N, CA, C and O atoms as a Tinker XYZ file with bonds, in Angstrom:
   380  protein
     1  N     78.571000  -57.457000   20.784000    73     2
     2  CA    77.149000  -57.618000   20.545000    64     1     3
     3  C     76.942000  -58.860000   19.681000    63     2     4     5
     4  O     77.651000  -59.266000   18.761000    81     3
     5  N     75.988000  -59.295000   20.101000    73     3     6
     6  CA    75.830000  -60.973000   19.249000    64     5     7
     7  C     74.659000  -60.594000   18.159000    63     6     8     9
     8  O     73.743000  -59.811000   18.412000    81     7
     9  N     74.817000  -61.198000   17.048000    73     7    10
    10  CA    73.973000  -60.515000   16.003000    64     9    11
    11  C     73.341000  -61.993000   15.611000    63    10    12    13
    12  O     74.303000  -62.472000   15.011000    81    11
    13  N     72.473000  -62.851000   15.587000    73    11    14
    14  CA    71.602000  -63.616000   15.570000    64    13    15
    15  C     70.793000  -63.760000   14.186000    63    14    16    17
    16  O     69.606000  -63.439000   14.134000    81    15
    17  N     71.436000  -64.220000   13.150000    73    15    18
    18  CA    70.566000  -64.536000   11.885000    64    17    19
    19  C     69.815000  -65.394000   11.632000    63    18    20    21
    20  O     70.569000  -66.367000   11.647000    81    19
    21  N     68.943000  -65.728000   11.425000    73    19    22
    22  CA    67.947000  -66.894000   11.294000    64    21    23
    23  C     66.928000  -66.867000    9.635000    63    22    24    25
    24  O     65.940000  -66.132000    9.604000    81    23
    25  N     67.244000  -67.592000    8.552000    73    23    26
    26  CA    66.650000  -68.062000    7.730000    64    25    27
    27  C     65.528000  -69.112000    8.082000    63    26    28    29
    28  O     65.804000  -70.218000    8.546000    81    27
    29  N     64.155000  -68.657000    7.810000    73    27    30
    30  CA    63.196000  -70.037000    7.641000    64    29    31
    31  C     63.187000  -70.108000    6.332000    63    30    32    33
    32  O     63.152000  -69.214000    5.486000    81    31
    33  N     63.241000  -71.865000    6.189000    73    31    34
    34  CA    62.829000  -72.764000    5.502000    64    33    35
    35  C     63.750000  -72.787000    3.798000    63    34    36    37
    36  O     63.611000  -73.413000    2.747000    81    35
    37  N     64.686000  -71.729000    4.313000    73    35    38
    38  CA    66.044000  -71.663000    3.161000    64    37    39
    39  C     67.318000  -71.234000    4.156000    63    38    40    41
    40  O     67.416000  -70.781000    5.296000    81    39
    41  N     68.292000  -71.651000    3.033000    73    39    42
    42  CA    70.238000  -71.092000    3.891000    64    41    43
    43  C     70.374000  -69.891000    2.765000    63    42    44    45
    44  O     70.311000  -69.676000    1.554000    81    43
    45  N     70.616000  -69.244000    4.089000    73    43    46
    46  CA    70.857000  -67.534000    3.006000    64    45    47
    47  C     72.420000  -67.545000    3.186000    63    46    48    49
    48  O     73.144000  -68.002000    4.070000    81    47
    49  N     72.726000  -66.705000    1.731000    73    47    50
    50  CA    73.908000  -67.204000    1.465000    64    49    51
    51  C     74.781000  -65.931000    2.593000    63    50    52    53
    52  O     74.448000  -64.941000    3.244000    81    51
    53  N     76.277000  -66.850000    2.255000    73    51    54
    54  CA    77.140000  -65.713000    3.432000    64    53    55
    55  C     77.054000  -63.965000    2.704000    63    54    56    57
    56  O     76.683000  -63.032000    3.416000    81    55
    57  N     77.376000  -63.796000    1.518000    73    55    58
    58  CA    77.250000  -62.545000    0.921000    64    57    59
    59  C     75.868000  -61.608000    1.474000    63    58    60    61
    60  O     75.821000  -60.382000    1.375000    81    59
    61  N     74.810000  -62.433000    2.048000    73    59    62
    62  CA    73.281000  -62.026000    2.440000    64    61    63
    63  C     73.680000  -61.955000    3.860000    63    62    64    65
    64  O     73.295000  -60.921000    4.405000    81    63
    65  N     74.422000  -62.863000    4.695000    73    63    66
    66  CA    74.735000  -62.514000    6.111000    64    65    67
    67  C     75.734000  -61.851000    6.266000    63    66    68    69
    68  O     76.196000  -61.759000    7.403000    81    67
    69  N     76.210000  -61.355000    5.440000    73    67    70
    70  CA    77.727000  -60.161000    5.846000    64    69    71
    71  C     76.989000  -58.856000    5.344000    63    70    72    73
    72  O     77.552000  -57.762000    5.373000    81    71
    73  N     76.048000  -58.983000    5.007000    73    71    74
    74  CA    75.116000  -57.545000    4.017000    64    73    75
    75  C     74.187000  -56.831000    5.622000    63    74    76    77
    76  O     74.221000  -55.824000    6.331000    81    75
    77  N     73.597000  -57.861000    5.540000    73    75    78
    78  CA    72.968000  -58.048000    7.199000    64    77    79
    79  C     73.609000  -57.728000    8.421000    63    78    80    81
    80  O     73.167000  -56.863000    9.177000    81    79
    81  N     74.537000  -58.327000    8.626000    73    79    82
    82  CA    75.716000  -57.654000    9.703000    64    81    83
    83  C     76.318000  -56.792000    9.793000    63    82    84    85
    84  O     76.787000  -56.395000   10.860000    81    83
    85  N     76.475000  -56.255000    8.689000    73    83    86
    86  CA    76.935000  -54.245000    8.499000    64    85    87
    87  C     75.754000  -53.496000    8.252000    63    86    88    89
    88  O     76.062000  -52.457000    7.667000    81    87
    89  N     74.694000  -53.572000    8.424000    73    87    90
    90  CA    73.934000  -52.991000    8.697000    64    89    91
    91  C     73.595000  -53.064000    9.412000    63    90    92    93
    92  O     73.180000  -51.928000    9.641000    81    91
    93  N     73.215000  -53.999000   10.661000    73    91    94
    94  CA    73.241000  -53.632000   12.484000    64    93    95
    95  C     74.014000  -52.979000   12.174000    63    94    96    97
    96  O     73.621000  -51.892000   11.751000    81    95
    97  N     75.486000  -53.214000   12.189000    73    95    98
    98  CA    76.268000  -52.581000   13.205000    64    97    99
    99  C     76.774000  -50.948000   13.024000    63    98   100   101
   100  O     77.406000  -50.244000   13.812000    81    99
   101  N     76.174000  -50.606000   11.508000    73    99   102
   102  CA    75.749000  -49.472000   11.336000    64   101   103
   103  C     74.828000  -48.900000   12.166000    63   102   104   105
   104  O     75.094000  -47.948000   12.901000    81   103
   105  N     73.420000  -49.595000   12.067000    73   103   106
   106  CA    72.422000  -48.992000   13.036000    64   105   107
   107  C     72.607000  -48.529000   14.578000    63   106   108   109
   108  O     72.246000  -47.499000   15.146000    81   107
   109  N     73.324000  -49.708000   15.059000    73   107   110
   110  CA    73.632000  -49.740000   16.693000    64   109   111
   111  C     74.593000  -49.099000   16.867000    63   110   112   113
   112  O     75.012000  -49.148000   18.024000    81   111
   113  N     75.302000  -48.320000   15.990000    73   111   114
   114  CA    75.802000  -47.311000   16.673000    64   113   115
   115  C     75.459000  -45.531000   16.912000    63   114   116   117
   116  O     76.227000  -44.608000   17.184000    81   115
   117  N     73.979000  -45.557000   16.674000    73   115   118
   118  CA    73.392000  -44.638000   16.842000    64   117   119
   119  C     72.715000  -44.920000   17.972000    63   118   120   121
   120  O     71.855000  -44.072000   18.212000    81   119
   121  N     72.797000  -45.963000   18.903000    73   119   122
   122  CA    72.588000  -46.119000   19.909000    64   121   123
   123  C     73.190000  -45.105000   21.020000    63   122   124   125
   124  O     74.166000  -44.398000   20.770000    81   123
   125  N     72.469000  -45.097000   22.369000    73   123   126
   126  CA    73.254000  -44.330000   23.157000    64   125   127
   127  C     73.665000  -45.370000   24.042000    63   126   128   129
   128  O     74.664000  -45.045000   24.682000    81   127
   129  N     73.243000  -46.485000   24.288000    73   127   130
   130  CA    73.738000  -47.937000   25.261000    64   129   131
   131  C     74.030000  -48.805000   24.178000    63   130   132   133
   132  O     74.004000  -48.524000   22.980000    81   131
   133  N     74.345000  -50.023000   24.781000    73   131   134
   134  CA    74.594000  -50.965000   23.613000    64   133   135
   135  C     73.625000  -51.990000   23.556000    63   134   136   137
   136  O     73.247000  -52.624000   24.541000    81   135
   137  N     73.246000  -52.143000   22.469000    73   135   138
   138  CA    72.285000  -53.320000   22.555000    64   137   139
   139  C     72.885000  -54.906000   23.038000    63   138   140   141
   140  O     73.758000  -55.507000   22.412000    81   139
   141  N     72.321000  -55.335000   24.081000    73   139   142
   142  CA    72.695000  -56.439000   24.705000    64   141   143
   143  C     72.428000  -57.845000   23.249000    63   142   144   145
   144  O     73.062000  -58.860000   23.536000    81   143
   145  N     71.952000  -57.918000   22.424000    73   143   146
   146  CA    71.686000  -58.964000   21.542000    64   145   147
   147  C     70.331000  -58.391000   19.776000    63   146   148   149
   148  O     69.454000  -57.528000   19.748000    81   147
   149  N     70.710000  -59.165000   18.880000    73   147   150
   150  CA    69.506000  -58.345000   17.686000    64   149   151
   151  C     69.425000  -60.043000   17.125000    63   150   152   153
   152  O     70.291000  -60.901000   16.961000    81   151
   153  N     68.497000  -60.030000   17.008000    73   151   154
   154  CA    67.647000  -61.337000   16.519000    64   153   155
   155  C     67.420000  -60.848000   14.544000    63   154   156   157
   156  O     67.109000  -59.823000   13.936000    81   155
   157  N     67.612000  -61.580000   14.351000    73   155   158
   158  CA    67.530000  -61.306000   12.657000    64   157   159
   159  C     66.022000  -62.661000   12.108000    63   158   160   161
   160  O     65.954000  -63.804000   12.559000    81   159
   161  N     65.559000  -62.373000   11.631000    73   159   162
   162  CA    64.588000  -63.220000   10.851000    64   161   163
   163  C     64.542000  -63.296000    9.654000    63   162   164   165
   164  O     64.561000  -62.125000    9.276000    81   163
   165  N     64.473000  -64.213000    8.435000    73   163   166
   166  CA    64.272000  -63.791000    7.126000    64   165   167
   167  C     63.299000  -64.857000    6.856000    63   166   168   169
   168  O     63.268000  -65.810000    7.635000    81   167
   169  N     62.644000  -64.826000    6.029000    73   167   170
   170  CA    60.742000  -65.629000    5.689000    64   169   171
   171  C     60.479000  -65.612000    4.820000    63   170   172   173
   172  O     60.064000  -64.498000    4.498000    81   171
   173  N     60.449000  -66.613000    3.750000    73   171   174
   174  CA    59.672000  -66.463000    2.590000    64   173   175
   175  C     57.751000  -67.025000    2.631000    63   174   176   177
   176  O     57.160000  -68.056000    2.954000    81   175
   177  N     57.361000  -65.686000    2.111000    73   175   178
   178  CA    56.146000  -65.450000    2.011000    64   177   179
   179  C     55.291000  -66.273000    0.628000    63   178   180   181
   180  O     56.232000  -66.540000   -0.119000    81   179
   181  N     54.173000  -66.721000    0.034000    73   179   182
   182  CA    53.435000  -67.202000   -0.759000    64   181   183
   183  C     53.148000  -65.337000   -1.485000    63   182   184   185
   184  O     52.807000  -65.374000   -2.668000    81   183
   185  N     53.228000  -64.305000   -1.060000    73   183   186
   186  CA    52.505000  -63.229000   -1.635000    64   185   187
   187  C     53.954000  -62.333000   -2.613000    63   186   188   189
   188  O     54.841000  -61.604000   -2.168000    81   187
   189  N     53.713000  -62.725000   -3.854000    73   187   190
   190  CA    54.458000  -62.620000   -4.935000    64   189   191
   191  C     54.064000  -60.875000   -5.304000    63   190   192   193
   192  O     54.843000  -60.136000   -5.905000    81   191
   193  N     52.877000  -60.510000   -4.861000    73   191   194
   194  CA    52.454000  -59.488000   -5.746000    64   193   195
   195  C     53.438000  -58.434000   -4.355000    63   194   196   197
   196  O     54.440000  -57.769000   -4.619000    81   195
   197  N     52.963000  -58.522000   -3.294000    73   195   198
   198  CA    54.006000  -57.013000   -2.606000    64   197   199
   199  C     55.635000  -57.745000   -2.518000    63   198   200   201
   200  O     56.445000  -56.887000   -2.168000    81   199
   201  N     56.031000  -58.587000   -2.664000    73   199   202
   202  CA    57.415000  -59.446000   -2.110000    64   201   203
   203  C     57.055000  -60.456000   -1.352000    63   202   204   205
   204  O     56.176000  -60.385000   -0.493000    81   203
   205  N     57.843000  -61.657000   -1.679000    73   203   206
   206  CA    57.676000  -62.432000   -0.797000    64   205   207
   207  C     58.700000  -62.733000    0.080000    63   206   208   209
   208  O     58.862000  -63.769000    0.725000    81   207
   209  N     59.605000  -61.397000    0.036000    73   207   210
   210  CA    60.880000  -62.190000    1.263000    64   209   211
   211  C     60.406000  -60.811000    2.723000    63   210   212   213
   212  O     59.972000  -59.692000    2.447000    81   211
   213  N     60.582000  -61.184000    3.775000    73   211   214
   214  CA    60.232000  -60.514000    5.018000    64   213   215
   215  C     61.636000  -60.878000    5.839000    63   214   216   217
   216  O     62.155000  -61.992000    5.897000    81   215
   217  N     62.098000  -59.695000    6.436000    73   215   218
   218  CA    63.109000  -59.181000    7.327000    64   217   219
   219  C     62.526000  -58.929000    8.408000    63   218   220   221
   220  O     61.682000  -58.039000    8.304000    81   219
   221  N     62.643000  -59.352000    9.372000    73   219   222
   222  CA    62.116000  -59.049000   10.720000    64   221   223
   223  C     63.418000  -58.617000   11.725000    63   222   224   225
   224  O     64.256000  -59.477000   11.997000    81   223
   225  N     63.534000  -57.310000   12.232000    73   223   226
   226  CA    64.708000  -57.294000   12.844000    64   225   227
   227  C     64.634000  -56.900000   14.691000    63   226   228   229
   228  O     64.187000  -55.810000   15.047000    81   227
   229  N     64.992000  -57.652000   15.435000    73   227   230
   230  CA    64.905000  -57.134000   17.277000    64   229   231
   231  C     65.649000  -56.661000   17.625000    63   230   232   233
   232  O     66.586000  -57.451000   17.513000    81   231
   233  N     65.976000  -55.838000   18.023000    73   231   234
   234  CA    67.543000  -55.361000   18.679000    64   233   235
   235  C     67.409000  -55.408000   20.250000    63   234   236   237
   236  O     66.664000  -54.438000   20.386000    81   235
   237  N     67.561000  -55.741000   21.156000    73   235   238
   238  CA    67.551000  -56.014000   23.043000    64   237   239
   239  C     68.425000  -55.127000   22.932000    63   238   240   241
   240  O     69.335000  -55.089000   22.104000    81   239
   241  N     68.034000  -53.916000   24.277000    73   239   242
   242  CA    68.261000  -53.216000   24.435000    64   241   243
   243  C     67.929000  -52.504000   25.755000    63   242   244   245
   244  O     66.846000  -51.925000   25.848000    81   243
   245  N     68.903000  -52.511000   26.912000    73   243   246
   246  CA    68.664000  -52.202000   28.103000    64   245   247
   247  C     66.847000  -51.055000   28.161000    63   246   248   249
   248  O     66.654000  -49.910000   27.750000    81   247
   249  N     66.096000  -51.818000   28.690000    73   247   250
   250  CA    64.652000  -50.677000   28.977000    64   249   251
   251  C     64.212000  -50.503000   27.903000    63   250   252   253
   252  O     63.533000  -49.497000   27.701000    81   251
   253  N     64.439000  -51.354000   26.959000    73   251   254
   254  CA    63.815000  -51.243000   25.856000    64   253   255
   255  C     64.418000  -52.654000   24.584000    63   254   256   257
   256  O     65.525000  -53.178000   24.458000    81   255
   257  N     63.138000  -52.870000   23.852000    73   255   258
   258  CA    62.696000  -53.556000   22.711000    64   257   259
   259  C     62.742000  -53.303000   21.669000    63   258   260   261
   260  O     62.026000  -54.296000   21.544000    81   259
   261  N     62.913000  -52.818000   20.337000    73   259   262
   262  CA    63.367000  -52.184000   19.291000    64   261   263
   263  C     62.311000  -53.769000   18.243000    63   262   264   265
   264  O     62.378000  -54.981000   18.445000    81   263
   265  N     61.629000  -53.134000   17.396000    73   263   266
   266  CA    61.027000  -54.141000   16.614000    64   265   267
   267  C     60.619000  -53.922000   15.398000    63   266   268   269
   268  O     59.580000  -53.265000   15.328000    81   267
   269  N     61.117000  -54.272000   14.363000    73   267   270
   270  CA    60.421000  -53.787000   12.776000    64   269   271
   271  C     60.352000  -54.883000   11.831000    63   270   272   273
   272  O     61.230000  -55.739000   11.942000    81   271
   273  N     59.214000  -55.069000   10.647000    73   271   274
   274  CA    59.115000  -56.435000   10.112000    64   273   275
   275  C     59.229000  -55.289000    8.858000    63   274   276   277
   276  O     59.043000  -54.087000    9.044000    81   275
   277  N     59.572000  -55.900000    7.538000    73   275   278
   278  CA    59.393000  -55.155000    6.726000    64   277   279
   279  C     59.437000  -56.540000    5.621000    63   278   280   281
   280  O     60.173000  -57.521000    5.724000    81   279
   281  N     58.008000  -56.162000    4.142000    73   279   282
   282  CA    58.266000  -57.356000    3.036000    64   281   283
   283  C     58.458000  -56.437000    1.981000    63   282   284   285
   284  O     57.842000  -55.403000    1.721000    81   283
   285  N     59.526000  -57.046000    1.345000    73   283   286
   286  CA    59.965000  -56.905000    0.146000    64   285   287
   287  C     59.835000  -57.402000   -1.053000    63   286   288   289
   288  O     58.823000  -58.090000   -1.189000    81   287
   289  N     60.662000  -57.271000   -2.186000    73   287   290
   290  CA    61.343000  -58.068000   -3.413000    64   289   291
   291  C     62.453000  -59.078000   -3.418000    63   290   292   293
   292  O     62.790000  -60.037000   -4.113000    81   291
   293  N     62.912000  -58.400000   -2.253000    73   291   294
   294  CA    64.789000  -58.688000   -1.957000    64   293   295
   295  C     64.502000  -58.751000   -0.491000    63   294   296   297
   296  O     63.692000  -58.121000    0.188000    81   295
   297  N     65.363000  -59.661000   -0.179000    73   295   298
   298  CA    65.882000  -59.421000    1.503000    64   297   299
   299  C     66.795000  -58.580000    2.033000    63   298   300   301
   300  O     67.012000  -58.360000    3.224000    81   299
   301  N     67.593000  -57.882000    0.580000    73   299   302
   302  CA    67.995000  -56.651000    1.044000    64   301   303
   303  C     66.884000  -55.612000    1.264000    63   302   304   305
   304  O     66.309000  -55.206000    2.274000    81   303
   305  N     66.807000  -55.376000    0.178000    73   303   306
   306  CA    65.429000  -54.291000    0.200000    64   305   307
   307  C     64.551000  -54.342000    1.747000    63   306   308   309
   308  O     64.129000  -53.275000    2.193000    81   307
   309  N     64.366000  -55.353000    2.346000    73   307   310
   310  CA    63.642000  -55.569000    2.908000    64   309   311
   311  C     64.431000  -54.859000    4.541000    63   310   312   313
   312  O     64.020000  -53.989000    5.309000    81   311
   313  N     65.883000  -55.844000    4.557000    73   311   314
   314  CA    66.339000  -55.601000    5.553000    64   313   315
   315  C     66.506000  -53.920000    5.771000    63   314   316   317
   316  O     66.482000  -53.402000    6.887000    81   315
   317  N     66.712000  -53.022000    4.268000    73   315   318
   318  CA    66.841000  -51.703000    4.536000    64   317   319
   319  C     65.752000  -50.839000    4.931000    63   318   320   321
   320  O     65.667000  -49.727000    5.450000    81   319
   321  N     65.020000  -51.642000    4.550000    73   319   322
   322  CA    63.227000  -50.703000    4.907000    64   321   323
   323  C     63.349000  -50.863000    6.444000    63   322   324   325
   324  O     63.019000  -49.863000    7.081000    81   323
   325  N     63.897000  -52.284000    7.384000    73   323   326
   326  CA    63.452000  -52.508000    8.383000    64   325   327
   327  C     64.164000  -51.458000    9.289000    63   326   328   329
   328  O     63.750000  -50.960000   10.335000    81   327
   329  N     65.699000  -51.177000    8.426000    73   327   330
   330  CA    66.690000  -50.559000    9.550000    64   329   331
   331  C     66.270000  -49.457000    9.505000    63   330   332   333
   332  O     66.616000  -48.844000   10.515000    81   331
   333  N     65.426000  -48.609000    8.542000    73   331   334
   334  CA    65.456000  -47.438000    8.327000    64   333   335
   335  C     64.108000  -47.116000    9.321000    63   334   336   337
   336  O     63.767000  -45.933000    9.335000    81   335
   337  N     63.508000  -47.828000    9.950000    73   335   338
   338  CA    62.068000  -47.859000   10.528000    64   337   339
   339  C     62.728000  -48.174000   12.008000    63   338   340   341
   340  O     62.145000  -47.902000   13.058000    81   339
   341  N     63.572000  -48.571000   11.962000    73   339   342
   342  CA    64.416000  -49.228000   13.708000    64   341   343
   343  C     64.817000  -47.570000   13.951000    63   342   344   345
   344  O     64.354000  -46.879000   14.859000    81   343
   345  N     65.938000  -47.044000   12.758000    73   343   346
   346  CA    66.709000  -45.818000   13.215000    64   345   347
   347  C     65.335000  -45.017000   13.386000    63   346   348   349
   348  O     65.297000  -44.674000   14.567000    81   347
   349  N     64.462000  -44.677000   12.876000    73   347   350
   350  CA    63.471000  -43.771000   13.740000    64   349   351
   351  C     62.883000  -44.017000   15.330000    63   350   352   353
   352  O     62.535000  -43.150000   16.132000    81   351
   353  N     62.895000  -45.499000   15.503000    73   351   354
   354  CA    62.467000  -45.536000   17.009000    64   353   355
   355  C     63.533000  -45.273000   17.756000    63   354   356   357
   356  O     63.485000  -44.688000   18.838000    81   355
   357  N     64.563000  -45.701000   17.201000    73   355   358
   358  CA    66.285000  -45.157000   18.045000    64   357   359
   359  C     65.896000  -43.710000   18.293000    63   358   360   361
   360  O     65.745000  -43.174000   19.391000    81   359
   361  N     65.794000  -43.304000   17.391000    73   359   362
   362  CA    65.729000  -41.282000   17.153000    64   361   363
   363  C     64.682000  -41.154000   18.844000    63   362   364   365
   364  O     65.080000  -40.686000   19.910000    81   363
   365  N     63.339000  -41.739000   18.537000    73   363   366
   366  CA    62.548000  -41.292000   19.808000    64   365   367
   367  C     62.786000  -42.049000   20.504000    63   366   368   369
   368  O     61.743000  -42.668000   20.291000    81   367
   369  N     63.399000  -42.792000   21.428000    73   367   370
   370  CA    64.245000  -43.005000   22.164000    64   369   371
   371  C     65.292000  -42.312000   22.805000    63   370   372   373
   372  O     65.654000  -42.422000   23.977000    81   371
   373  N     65.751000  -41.574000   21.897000    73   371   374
   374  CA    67.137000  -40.811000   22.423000    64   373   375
   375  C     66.215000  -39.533000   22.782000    63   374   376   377
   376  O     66.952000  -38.599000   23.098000    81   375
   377  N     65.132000  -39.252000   22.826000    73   375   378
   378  CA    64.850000  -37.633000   22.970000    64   377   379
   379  C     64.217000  -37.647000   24.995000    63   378   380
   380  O     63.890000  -36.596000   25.547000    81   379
């Protein structure tokens, strides 16, 4: 599975893309197919008061699209809000 990170308008460090990459590959394996490709986004925002870093995560996925944006403090924080909002559409998906 190709895991696709993309920083705008900063280089996120490798410790932030190896944080990121075990968490797909945590997620996708609650898959019941495999996701053909996951697009990663990270964004810094002007809005200081909710977070200004945003995780946007896609996962491609045979008959299906998988999509969650989530803003944070942290781009961790952020990325965990997103996975935790992906594993529920996984959940209705699998039913």
């Amino acid at each position: 599975m190709n895991i696709n990170i993309q920083s705008l308008k900063f280089k996120a460090s490798d410790r932030l893309n190896e944080f990121i990459q075990d968490k797909i590959q945590r997620l996708t394996k609650h898959l019941q197919q495999e996701a053909t490709g996951v697009d990663v986004t990270l964004k810094l925002e002007q809005d200081h008061e909710h977070g200004n870093k945003i995780a946007e995560i896609r996962i491609h996925v045979p008959q299906h699209e998988l999509f969650a944006s989530k803003q944070a403090k942290t781009f961790e924080e952020a990325v965990l809000e997103a996975c935790d909002a992906l594993k529920t559409q996984i959940e209705k998906i699998k039913k």
